[in-house]
Amino acid sequence: MEWWRNAAIYQVYPRSFADGNGDGIGDLTGLRTRLPHIANLGVDAIWLCPWYPSPWKDGGYDVSDYRDIDPLFGTLAEAEKLIGEAHDLGLRVIIDIVPNHCSDQHPWFRNDLRGRFHFRQSETPPNDWRSRFGGSAWTQLEPGAWYLHLYAAEQPDLNWDNPVVRQEFRDILRFWLDRGVDGFRIDVADGLVKDFTKPDADAPYSDQDSVHEIYRDWRRIADEYDDRVLVGEMWLPDPERFARYLRPDELHTAFNFDFLCCPWDATAFRQVIDATIAAHAPVDAPPTWVLSNHDVTRHVTRYGRENTGFSFADRQHGVPTDRAKGVRRARAAIMLAAALPGGLYVYQGEELGLWEVEDLPDELREDPVWHRSGFTDRGRDGCRVPIPWGDNEKTWLPQPSEWQALSVAAQTGESESMLSHYQRVLQHRKELTGDLTWLELGEDVLAFRRDEFTCVVNFSSRAISLPGTAFLTSTEVEGGQLPPDAAAWIN
Ligand code: NOJ
């Protein structure tokens, strides 16, 4: 079977993963020494958020050179070593590629090559498109000369109607494929093509039909190599439109954000799971299951709130959360996500049970969302705080003091820890096979079989009787009674 069809992939945000030189910032040396932590979890691959040279106006998603490594992290030579070392540990390496926009410090923008961007002459902003980080999507380079940026002003959108842009990205893909990367996570995969002739209300900067040509082209390139994979980041409301990106000659997989956004509710999860499987089947693509990433509130915090869903429109910053409940649910949630057929993503730190850090001093915030929202949305820094290893590190965003108890050192070998739980879940996950069949075990209970295996998740507020003896549970189970907010795996 193709490895990516059921892979568990660990997401690394390099700046906040492991610091090898003591400057408080994660780097490649740190990551290389900590690769065994990732391999011991039992995942198949890592996905690295951008590691390219960047002015860091959007967490590295403002790339100024697509063929090098930011000096903050190390060198290209070290990156090549890292790829080799990961492979030696049995881990594939997927890197982020950011084709929708580059940094305003990229040589193309600095050298005023306007045809490679979207420039318009006008007295006022050419249209009403909004930046996804707040404010207008247009900024003037000089009076009357506006350029488009769907994100921060320091991230001018590239013009994919220009063949030079297309050729450049073909070359960038080959540059990294030749260096051994196993694939790409494509940032804003739905956004590359813009149709300025359509009305603003149609959102003609997202999911335009002709974007698919680009991925057919990229797929041909990936297929020139062995086993390489293209993973799309698309936040699209319609599962059928989403699945079009996963047709056999386009991307291999994509992130399932409906699952990530889903509130802690049996009916809602069942709907999302059914809709996901139904949308993926016709294109023969594997679904994926995602609980967290570097853009969203960590799920320990979400699941402990009254409103457990996620939405960018209101990330509920500071809304009270019951952390113990969030942790209980997170232990059950990974058992749900890992039991489902398809791929799985694990965001660094979730294996430690980290929560969203909501009390960062505002002056330390780096996410452009904070200032572009007119200081109303505190943005994504709280899920990007460096993860604790247990050596009392000083980090670029400060860790809560309670995190020392959650450090990798503190949790290693402790059988009840979240880390040990993730290790068990991910090890057993490798044995799962077969399609999903729902079982009816009562209201607010999700239960399904895959071949001989059964997964039960109790979303209700009462204990339920398990239909067999569990070999793995998210919490202690006595007398075959699964408590609320808990999961069990049965063979
Ligand atoms: C999605 C990335 O995950 C996010 O971090 C980034 O800000 C935007 N795309 C823009 O590149």
PDB file of N, CA and C and ligand atoms in Angstrom, residues 58 61 98 101 133 151 155 185 187-188 233 294-295 380 384, ligand 1:
ATOM      1  N   ASP A  58       5.276  36.573   9.137  1.00  0.00           N
ATOM      2  CA  ASP A  58       4.148  35.657   9.360  1.00  0.00           C
ATOM      3  C   ASP A  58       4.688  34.260   9.672  1.00  0.00           C
ATOM      4  N   TYR A  61       6.010  32.071   6.906  1.00  0.00           N
ATOM      5  CA  TYR A  61       5.198  31.930   5.685  1.00  0.00           C
ATOM      6  C   TYR A  61       5.378  33.137   4.757  1.00  0.00           C
ATOM      7  N   VAL A  98       5.269  27.399  -0.075  1.00  0.00           N
ATOM      8  CA  VAL A  98       4.353  28.537   0.044  1.00  0.00           C
ATOM      9  C   VAL A  98       4.238  29.221  -1.322  1.00  0.00           C
ATOM     10  N   HIS A 101       2.122  33.276  -2.093  1.00  0.00           N
ATOM     11  CA  HIS A 101       2.746  34.579  -1.866  1.00  0.00           C
ATOM     12  C   HIS A 101       4.186  34.360  -1.451  1.00  0.00           C
ATOM     13  N   PHE A 133      -5.966  38.262   7.328  1.00  0.00           N
ATOM     14  CA  PHE A 133      -5.477  38.689   8.647  1.00  0.00           C
ATOM     15  C   PHE A 133      -6.122  40.002   9.093  1.00  0.00           C
ATOM     16  N   TYR A 151      -2.819  37.950   2.638  1.00  0.00           N
ATOM     17  CA  TYR A 151      -2.402  37.842   4.047  1.00  0.00           C
ATOM     18  C   TYR A 151      -1.769  39.172   4.447  1.00  0.00           C
ATOM     19  N   GLN A 155       3.457  40.122   2.484  1.00  0.00           N
ATOM     20  CA  GLN A 155       3.313  38.854   1.749  1.00  0.00           C
ATOM     21  C   GLN A 155       2.582  39.081   0.428  1.00  0.00           C
ATOM     22  N   ARG A 185       3.837  20.036   1.799  1.00  0.00           N
ATOM     23  CA  ARG A 185       2.556  20.510   2.325  1.00  0.00           C
ATOM     24  C   ARG A 185       2.357  21.858   1.654  1.00  0.00           C
ATOM     25  N   ASP A 187       0.855  25.294   1.086  1.00  0.00           N
ATOM     26  CA  ASP A 187       0.178  26.368   1.811  1.00  0.00           C
ATOM     27  C   ASP A 187      -0.881  27.029   0.916  1.00  0.00           C
ATOM     28  N   VAL A 188      -2.050  27.306   1.487  1.00  0.00           N
ATOM     29  CA  VAL A 188      -3.134  27.974   0.749  1.00  0.00           C
ATOM     30  C   VAL A 188      -3.306  27.375  -0.655  1.00  0.00           C
ATOM     31  N   GLU A 233      -3.258  22.247   1.753  1.00  0.00           N
ATOM     32  CA  GLU A 233      -3.942  22.978   2.814  1.00  0.00           C
ATOM     33  C   GLU A 233      -5.054  23.794   2.160  1.00  0.00           C
ATOM     34  N   HIS A 294      -0.606  24.691  13.916  1.00  0.00           N
ATOM     35  CA  HIS A 294       0.004  25.936  14.390  1.00  0.00           C
ATOM     36  C   HIS A 294      -0.863  27.170  14.131  1.00  0.00           C
ATOM     37  N   ASP A 295      -2.062  26.970  13.616  1.00  0.00           N
ATOM     38  CA  ASP A 295      -2.949  28.104  13.330  1.00  0.00           C
ATOM     39  C   ASP A 295      -4.162  28.156  14.259  1.00  0.00           C
ATOM     40  N   ARG A 380      -2.318  33.630  16.897  1.00  0.00           N
ATOM     41  CA  ARG A 380      -1.889  32.239  16.955  1.00  0.00           C
ATOM     42  C   ARG A 380      -0.629  31.998  17.759  1.00  0.00           C
ATOM     43  N   ARG A 384       1.987  28.367  19.604  1.00  0.00           N
ATOM     44  CA  ARG A 384       3.334  28.268  19.036  1.00  0.00           C
ATOM     45  C   ARG A 384       4.421  28.413  20.082  1.00  0.00           C
TER      46      ARG A 384
HETATM   47  C1  NOJ B   1      -1.580  28.869   6.289  1.00  0.00           C
HETATM   48  C2  NOJ B   1      -0.505  28.707   7.287  1.00  0.00           C
HETATM   49  O1  NOJ B   1      -0.697  27.519   8.015  1.00  0.00           O
HETATM   50  C3  NOJ B   1      -0.515  29.940   8.160  1.00  0.00           C
HETATM   51  O2  NOJ B   1       0.320  29.793   9.272  1.00  0.00           O
HETATM   52  C4  NOJ B   1      -0.135  31.118   7.305  1.00  0.00           C
HETATM   53  O3  NOJ B   1      -0.230  32.304   8.074  1.00  0.00           O
HETATM   54  C5  NOJ B   1      -1.041  31.249   6.085  1.00  0.00           C
HETATM   55  N1  NOJ B   1      -1.279  30.009   5.439  1.00  0.00           N
HETATM   56  C6  NOJ B   1      -0.462  32.202   5.080  1.00  0.00           C
HETATM   57  O4  NOJ B   1       0.712  31.651   4.540  1.00  0.00           O
END
